[in-house]
Amino acid sequence: MHNFVYNGNPGRVIFGQGTISRLREEAERLGIQRLLVLATPEQADQAAAIAQKLGDRSVGLFSKAKMHTPTEVTAEAMEVVTETRADGLLAIGGGSTIGLGKAIAFRTDLPQIVVPTTYAGSEATPILGETENGRKVTKSAPSILPEVIIYDVDLTMTLPFTMSVTSGMNAIAHAVEALYARETNPVTCLMAEEGTSAIAGGLPVLQQDATSVSARSDVLYGAWLCGVCLGSVGMALHHKLCHTLGGMFDLPHAQLHTAVLPHVVAYNRAATPDAMARVNRALGSTEPARGLYELSSRLGATMALKDLGMREDGIDAALDQALSNPYWNPRPLHRQPLRELLTHAFHGIAPL
């Protein structure tokens, strides 16, 4: 076995059905007296209902979280933190809300409780991606990592199937890149393969029966494992491209990751044979890039960036930005094959 380093991030995970009932107990355990609840506008009512479980420990609801964590929204939320004298944060929702909580915690070091309602997986990472002036920048720090994650399968039962698909594929992207990251290690690889397998197995079941508790549980479990992978090792080309495209064109986060992932896997395939073998085992496929593309397509995901709102004349501008400060990648980055990658993703063409 090769030498390796594994860093396990701290954090408490509560997983199951009905676990939201332990919310007040967890706030008490952390010594939080004044929790500010965070949500998107679409989930404001759900967040308000859950906040009632806190009683007088809930001091307000900020429901303006937005995709890609724009800094101007964070600035507005920081004013509410000051006004309410909050000593803790409760993020209820998906990646947008979780990102806002992380952004506030990064600035204040307030403790966070996260209640995911999608399969984003970002709740398990000490990584924050913020957007300012059309550029998305990531940072990592211990204060960004939530102290407690409450996974309640019941809260995912009404997640629309289309969102379940792209949210789950977004989580798989974390695991796939963890398999060939520079800091990859045997422990992370085990979680990455298991997480990918759980999601890839659960989503087709949900396509037939969106109310399947066991499938919802499998996908949520897989999302947690994939998030741990993202938080334990660095990422590579896929995440750099998606951060660039998302920040520049305000493309929907999970759908963007779903569409781009098969093409990046095709780009890196020859340079990472061991990782690709794990992806094939997890998917039950014989070719990883095609396996990811066909799985997403069968589940009804949009696979063309043009259908997500990207302009074709933005391909070269995106490459300029991505290559100006690239992430490490197992295969060297060359402009022409990367341009072909983005062109295929733009049109939704199956990877070669």
Short mmCIF file of C-alpha atoms in Angstrom, two decimals:
data_model
loop_
_atom_site.label_atom_id
_atom_site.label_comp_id
_atom_site.label_asym_id
_atom_site.label_seq_id
_atom_site.Cartn_x
_atom_site.Cartn_y
_atom_site.Cartn_z
CA MET A 1 0.00 0.00 0.00
CA HIS A 2 1.22 3.51 -0.82
CA ASN A 3 1.95 6.08 1.86
CA PHE A 4 -1.01 8.36 2.57
CA VAL A 5 -2.37 11.02 4.92
CA TYR A 6 -5.99 11.02 6.10
CA ASN A 7 -7.53 14.00 7.89
CA GLY A 8 -10.84 13.25 9.59
CA ASN A 9 -12.94 16.37 10.11
CA PRO A 10 -14.75 16.76 13.45
CA GLY A 11 -18.52 16.95 13.51
CA ARG A 12 -21.58 15.23 14.89
CA VAL A 13 -24.02 13.42 12.58
CA ILE A 14 -27.53 12.34 13.56
CA PHE A 15 -29.14 10.19 10.87
CA GLY A 16 -32.54 8.54 10.56
CA GLN A 17 -36.27 9.21 10.52
CA GLY A 18 -37.85 11.69 12.91
CA THR A 19 -34.44 12.96 13.98
CA ILE A 20 -35.58 16.59 13.66
CA SER A 21 -37.18 16.04 17.08
CA ARG A 22 -33.66 16.25 18.55
CA LEU A 23 -33.06 19.79 17.29
CA ARG A 24 -33.63 21.59 20.58
CA GLU A 25 -31.59 18.97 22.42
CA GLU A 26 -28.64 19.58 20.10
CA ALA A 27 -28.90 23.36 20.54
CA GLU A 28 -28.82 22.86 24.29
CA ARG A 29 -25.84 20.53 24.02
CA LEU A 30 -23.92 23.22 22.14
CA GLY A 31 -24.96 25.87 24.65
CA ILE A 32 -26.75 27.95 21.99
CA GLN A 33 -29.40 30.28 23.40
CA ARG A 34 -30.21 32.44 20.36
CA LEU A 35 -30.40 30.62 17.04
CA LEU A 36 -30.84 32.51 13.77
CA VAL A 37 -32.66 30.30 11.26
CA LEU A 38 -31.57 30.45 7.60
CA ALA A 39 -33.47 29.41 4.47
CA THR A 40 -34.19 30.29 0.86
CA PRO A 41 -37.42 32.17 0.04
CA GLU A 42 -38.90 28.92 -1.28
CA GLN A 43 -38.30 27.08 2.00
CA ALA A 44 -39.15 29.90 4.39
CA ASP A 45 -42.41 28.30 5.55
CA GLN A 46 -40.79 24.93 6.14
CA ALA A 47 -37.93 26.53 8.06
CA ALA A 48 -40.34 28.55 10.19
CA ALA A 49 -42.29 25.42 11.08
CA ILE A 50 -39.13 23.55 12.07
CA ALA A 51 -37.90 26.56 14.07
CA GLN A 52 -40.95 26.25 16.29
CA LYS A 53 -39.33 23.16 17.79
CA LEU A 54 -36.73 25.49 19.29
CA GLY A 55 -39.18 27.59 21.26
CA ASP A 56 -37.56 30.70 22.66
CA ARG A 57 -34.15 29.63 21.36
CA SER A 58 -35.17 30.80 17.86
CA VAL A 59 -34.62 34.56 17.51
CA GLY A 60 -35.35 35.13 13.84
CA LEU A 61 -35.57 33.81 10.29
CA PHE A 62 -33.45 35.09 7.42
CA SER A 63 -34.87 33.58 4.24
CA LYS A 64 -32.90 35.23 1.45
CA ALA A 65 -30.24 32.58 0.82
CA LYS A 66 -29.26 32.40 -2.86
CA MET A 67 -27.39 30.03 -5.12
CA HIS A 68 -23.59 30.42 -5.28
CA THR A 69 -23.57 32.39 -1.97
CA PRO A 70 -23.31 35.99 -3.26
CA THR A 71 -21.42 38.19 -0.82
CA GLU A 72 -24.08 40.90 -0.86
CA VAL A 73 -26.63 38.45 0.61
CA THR A 74 -24.14 37.44 3.27
CA ALA A 75 -23.61 41.10 4.16
CA GLU A 76 -27.35 41.55 4.63
CA ALA A 77 -27.54 38.42 6.78
CA MET A 78 -24.67 39.66 8.92
CA GLU A 79 -26.74 42.72 9.81
CA VAL A 80 -29.51 40.43 11.05
CA VAL A 81 -26.98 38.42 13.09
CA THR A 82 -25.99 41.64 14.85
CA GLU A 83 -29.58 42.84 15.34
CA THR A 84 -30.76 39.55 16.84
CA ARG A 85 -27.58 38.97 18.86
CA ALA A 86 -27.56 35.41 17.55
CA ASP A 87 -25.08 33.02 19.14
CA GLY A 88 -25.70 30.17 16.72
CA LEU A 89 -27.00 29.35 13.23
CA LEU A 90 -29.57 26.85 11.99
CA ALA A 91 -29.45 26.24 8.22
CA ILE A 92 -32.45 24.37 6.82
CA GLY A 93 -32.36 23.43 3.14
CA GLY A 94 -29.86 22.65 0.41
CA GLY A 95 -26.54 24.01 -0.77
CA SER A 96 -27.65 27.65 -1.03
CA THR A 97 -28.77 27.87 2.59
CA ILE A 98 -25.90 25.78 3.88
CA GLY A 99 -23.48 28.02 2.00
CA LEU A 100 -24.93 31.12 3.63
CA GLY A 101 -24.56 29.57 7.07
CA LYS A 102 -20.95 28.73 6.32
CA ALA A 103 -20.27 32.26 5.07
CA ILE A 104 -21.63 33.74 8.30
CA ALA A 105 -19.72 31.25 10.44
CA PHE A 106 -16.51 32.06 8.56
CA ARG A 107 -16.94 35.70 9.53
CA THR A 108 -18.17 35.17 13.10
CA ASP A 109 -17.14 31.64 14.19
CA LEU A 110 -20.73 31.04 15.34
CA PRO A 111 -21.64 27.35 15.80
CA GLN A 112 -23.82 25.80 13.11
CA ILE A 113 -26.56 23.19 13.12
CA VAL A 114 -27.51 22.06 9.62
CA VAL A 115 -30.69 20.25 8.58
CA PRO A 116 -30.24 19.21 4.92
CA THR A 117 -33.37 18.73 2.81
CA THR A 118 -31.52 17.85 -0.41
CA TYR A 119 -28.57 15.63 -1.29
CA ALA A 120 -26.02 18.43 -1.68
CA GLY A 121 -23.47 16.97 0.74
CA SER A 122 -21.83 20.36 1.32
CA GLU A 123 -22.92 20.27 4.97
CA ALA A 124 -20.13 17.75 5.64
CA THR A 125 -17.32 19.99 4.38
CA PRO A 126 -15.20 22.87 5.71
CA ILE A 127 -15.36 24.44 2.24
CA LEU A 128 -17.14 27.65 1.25
CA GLY A 129 -17.68 28.94 -2.27
CA GLU A 130 -18.64 32.62 -2.50
CA THR A 131 -19.50 34.72 -5.56
CA GLU A 132 -18.64 38.38 -6.03
CA ASN A 133 -18.67 40.33 -9.29
CA GLY A 134 -19.24 37.20 -11.38
CA ARG A 135 -16.34 35.24 -9.87
CA LYS A 136 -16.75 32.31 -7.50
CA VAL A 137 -13.91 31.78 -5.04
CA THR A 138 -13.54 28.90 -2.59
CA LYS A 139 -11.93 28.90 0.81
CA SER A 140 -11.49 26.34 3.57
CA ALA A 141 -11.26 26.83 7.32
CA PRO A 142 -12.24 24.92 10.49
CA SER A 143 -14.88 27.54 11.32
CA ILE A 144 -16.72 26.75 8.07
CA LEU A 145 -17.47 23.15 9.08
CA PRO A 146 -20.87 22.76 10.81
CA GLU A 147 -20.80 21.38 14.34
CA VAL A 148 -23.93 19.22 13.96
CA ILE A 149 -25.75 17.73 10.96
CA ILE A 150 -29.26 16.37 11.49
CA TYR A 151 -30.23 14.10 8.60
CA ASP A 152 -33.95 13.39 8.74
CA VAL A 153 -35.10 11.19 5.86
CA ASP A 154 -38.67 12.40 6.39
CA LEU A 155 -37.67 15.91 5.29
CA THR A 156 -36.52 14.62 1.89
CA MET A 157 -39.71 12.73 1.06
CA THR A 158 -41.26 15.69 -0.78
CA LEU A 159 -38.12 16.66 -2.67
CA PRO A 160 -39.17 16.65 -6.35
CA PHE A 161 -37.66 13.81 -8.32
CA THR A 162 -35.89 16.09 -10.80
CA MET A 163 -34.18 17.89 -7.93
CA SER A 164 -33.38 14.57 -6.29
CA VAL A 165 -31.57 13.47 -9.44
CA THR A 166 -29.38 16.54 -9.93
CA SER A 167 -28.74 16.91 -6.21
CA GLY A 168 -27.66 13.27 -6.03
CA MET A 169 -25.46 13.52 -9.12
CA ASN A 170 -23.86 16.63 -7.66
CA ALA A 171 -22.96 14.58 -4.59
CA ILE A 172 -21.52 11.83 -6.79
CA ALA A 173 -19.27 14.46 -8.38
CA HIS A 174 -17.68 15.03 -4.96
CA ALA A 175 -16.93 11.34 -4.61
CA VAL A 176 -15.61 10.83 -8.13
CA GLU A 177 -13.10 13.66 -7.82
CA ALA A 178 -12.06 12.45 -4.37
CA LEU A 179 -11.02 9.15 -5.97
CA TYR A 180 -8.30 10.85 -8.02
CA ALA A 181 -7.56 13.94 -5.91
CA ARG A 182 -3.94 14.65 -5.04
CA GLU A 183 -4.69 13.88 -1.36
CA THR A 184 -6.72 10.73 -2.06
CA ASN A 185 -6.30 7.85 0.39
CA PRO A 186 -7.79 4.39 1.03
CA VAL A 187 -10.29 5.60 3.64
CA THR A 188 -11.73 8.33 1.43
CA CYS A 189 -11.85 5.94 -1.53
CA LEU A 190 -13.96 3.49 0.48
CA MET A 191 -16.45 6.24 1.33
CA ALA A 192 -16.44 7.55 -2.24
CA GLU A 193 -17.25 4.18 -3.77
CA GLU A 194 -19.88 3.39 -1.14
CA GLY A 195 -21.49 6.81 -1.46
CA THR A 196 -21.62 6.65 -5.25
CA SER A 197 -23.09 3.16 -5.14
CA ALA A 198 -25.79 4.17 -2.63
CA ILE A 199 -26.92 7.14 -4.72
CA ALA A 200 -26.67 5.38 -8.09
CA GLY A 201 -28.71 2.51 -6.67
CA GLY A 202 -31.31 4.64 -4.94
CA LEU A 203 -32.18 7.18 -7.64
CA PRO A 204 -33.60 4.66 -10.17
CA VAL A 205 -35.83 3.28 -7.39
CA LEU A 206 -37.11 6.80 -6.71
CA GLN A 207 -37.87 7.17 -10.41
CA GLN A 208 -40.39 4.36 -10.00
CA ASP A 209 -41.56 5.30 -6.50
CA ALA A 210 -40.59 8.73 -5.16
CA THR A 211 -42.08 7.79 -1.78
CA SER A 212 -39.70 4.88 -1.14
CA VAL A 213 -38.31 5.47 2.34
CA SER A 214 -35.50 2.96 1.88
CA ALA A 215 -34.35 4.58 -1.39
CA ARG A 216 -34.57 8.07 0.12
CA SER A 217 -32.51 6.82 3.05
CA ASP A 218 -29.89 5.26 0.75
CA VAL A 219 -29.49 8.44 -1.30
CA LEU A 220 -29.27 10.65 1.79
CA TYR A 221 -26.69 8.31 3.32
CA GLY A 222 -24.71 8.37 0.08
CA ALA A 223 -24.85 12.16 -0.03
CA TRP A 224 -23.34 12.34 3.44
CA LEU A 225 -20.49 10.01 2.48
CA CYS A 226 -19.82 11.98 -0.70
CA GLY A 227 -19.79 15.20 1.28
CA VAL A 228 -17.24 13.75 3.70
CA CYS A 229 -15.07 12.93 0.69
CA LEU A 230 -15.28 16.51 -0.56
CA GLY A 231 -14.31 17.78 2.87
CA SER A 232 -11.41 15.36 3.35
CA VAL A 233 -9.41 15.83 0.13
CA GLY A 234 -8.94 18.47 -2.51
CA MET A 235 -10.93 18.66 -5.71
CA ALA A 236 -9.76 18.88 -9.31
CA LEU A 237 -10.87 19.94 -12.80
CA HIS A 238 -14.57 19.23 -12.44
CA HIS A 239 -15.09 21.52 -9.47
CA LYS A 240 -12.91 24.24 -10.97
CA LEU A 241 -14.97 24.27 -14.16
CA CYS A 242 -18.27 24.23 -12.30
CA HIS A 243 -17.22 27.02 -9.93
CA THR A 244 -16.13 29.07 -12.93
CA LEU A 245 -19.26 28.46 -14.98
CA GLY A 246 -21.58 28.91 -12.03
CA GLY A 247 -20.04 32.19 -10.99
CA MET A 248 -19.83 33.63 -14.50
CA PHE A 249 -23.24 32.61 -15.84
CA ASP A 250 -25.28 32.04 -12.65
CA LEU A 251 -26.11 28.50 -13.77
CA PRO A 252 -28.08 26.22 -11.42
CA HIS A 253 -25.52 24.51 -9.21
CA ALA A 254 -26.62 20.87 -9.08
CA GLN A 255 -27.75 20.75 -12.71
CA LEU A 256 -24.42 22.22 -13.77
CA HIS A 257 -22.44 19.54 -11.91
CA THR A 258 -24.65 16.84 -13.39
CA ALA A 259 -24.06 17.99 -16.97
CA VAL A 260 -20.30 18.55 -16.68
CA LEU A 261 -19.24 15.49 -14.66
CA PRO A 262 -19.26 12.81 -17.43
CA HIS A 263 -17.08 14.98 -19.67
CA VAL A 264 -14.46 15.62 -16.99
CA VAL A 265 -14.38 11.91 -16.19
CA ALA A 266 -13.73 11.24 -19.89
CA TYR A 267 -10.92 13.82 -19.84
CA ASN A 268 -9.24 12.23 -16.78
CA ARG A 269 -10.05 8.58 -17.52
CA ALA A 270 -6.69 7.44 -18.92
CA ALA A 271 -4.74 9.18 -16.16
CA THR A 272 -6.68 7.54 -13.31
CA PRO A 273 -7.35 3.85 -14.03
CA ASP A 274 -7.79 2.81 -10.37
CA ALA A 275 -10.31 5.56 -9.73
CA MET A 276 -12.22 4.68 -12.88
CA ALA A 277 -12.40 1.03 -11.84
CA ARG A 278 -14.06 2.11 -8.58
CA VAL A 279 -16.54 4.29 -10.46
CA ASN A 280 -17.44 1.36 -12.70
CA ARG A 281 -18.00 -0.90 -9.69
CA ALA A 282 -20.18 1.69 -7.99
CA LEU A 283 -22.27 2.27 -11.11
CA GLY A 284 -22.28 -1.30 -12.40
CA SER A 285 -20.93 0.04 -15.69
CA THR A 286 -18.09 -0.84 -18.02
CA GLU A 287 -17.13 2.72 -19.02
CA PRO A 288 -17.30 5.42 -16.31
CA ALA A 289 -17.93 8.55 -18.37
CA ARG A 290 -20.62 6.90 -20.46
CA GLY A 291 -22.05 5.25 -17.34
CA LEU A 292 -22.50 8.61 -15.60
CA TYR A 293 -23.95 10.22 -18.72
CA GLU A 294 -26.43 7.42 -19.34
CA LEU A 295 -27.49 7.24 -15.68
CA SER A 296 -28.23 10.97 -15.59
CA SER A 297 -29.98 10.86 -18.96
CA ARG A 298 -32.17 7.89 -18.01
CA LEU A 299 -33.20 9.77 -14.88
CA GLY A 300 -34.26 12.77 -16.96
CA ALA A 301 -31.49 15.24 -16.16
CA THR A 302 -30.70 18.11 -18.52
CA MET A 303 -27.30 17.32 -20.03
CA ALA A 304 -26.69 20.40 -22.22
CA LEU A 305 -25.29 23.58 -20.69
CA LYS A 306 -27.08 25.61 -23.36
CA ASP A 307 -30.37 24.39 -21.88
CA LEU A 308 -29.26 25.61 -18.45
CA GLY A 309 -28.72 29.16 -19.69
CA MET A 310 -25.08 29.25 -20.79
CA ARG A 311 -24.07 31.17 -23.92
CA GLU A 312 -21.81 29.42 -26.43
CA ASP A 313 -19.67 32.55 -26.78
CA GLY A 314 -18.85 32.18 -23.09
CA ILE A 315 -16.80 29.01 -23.54
CA ASP A 316 -13.49 30.77 -24.20
CA ALA A 317 -14.05 33.33 -21.45
CA ALA A 318 -14.74 30.50 -19.00
CA LEU A 319 -11.57 28.71 -20.09
CA ASP A 320 -9.56 31.91 -19.62
CA GLN A 321 -10.78 32.23 -16.06
CA ALA A 322 -10.47 28.53 -15.19
CA LEU A 323 -6.93 28.30 -16.54
CA SER A 324 -5.80 31.53 -14.89
CA ASN A 325 -5.85 29.85 -11.47
CA PRO A 326 -6.34 26.11 -12.04
CA TYR A 327 -6.84 23.40 -9.44
CA TRP A 328 -4.45 20.44 -9.43
CA ASN A 329 -5.63 17.73 -11.84
CA PRO A 330 -4.28 14.23 -12.58
CA ARG A 331 -4.11 14.98 -16.30
CA PRO A 332 -2.32 18.17 -17.38
CA LEU A 333 -4.66 20.91 -18.51
CA HIS A 334 -4.49 21.83 -22.20
CA ARG A 335 -6.74 24.42 -23.72
CA GLN A 336 -7.87 22.65 -26.90
CA PRO A 337 -9.07 19.39 -25.31
CA LEU A 338 -10.67 21.43 -22.53
CA ARG A 339 -12.45 23.50 -25.14
CA GLU A 340 -13.72 20.29 -26.73
CA LEU A 341 -14.86 19.14 -23.28
CA LEU A 342 -16.91 22.31 -22.70
CA THR A 343 -18.25 22.26 -26.26
CA HIS A 344 -19.55 18.72 -25.79
CA ALA A 345 -21.04 19.67 -22.42
CA PHE A 346 -22.60 22.79 -23.94
CA HIS A 347 -24.43 20.76 -26.58
CA GLY A 348 -25.11 17.78 -24.31
CA ILE A 349 -23.20 15.37 -26.54
CA ALA A 350 -22.35 12.03 -24.94
CA PRO A 351 -18.67 11.86 -23.93
CA LEU A 352 -16.44 9.91 -26.26
#
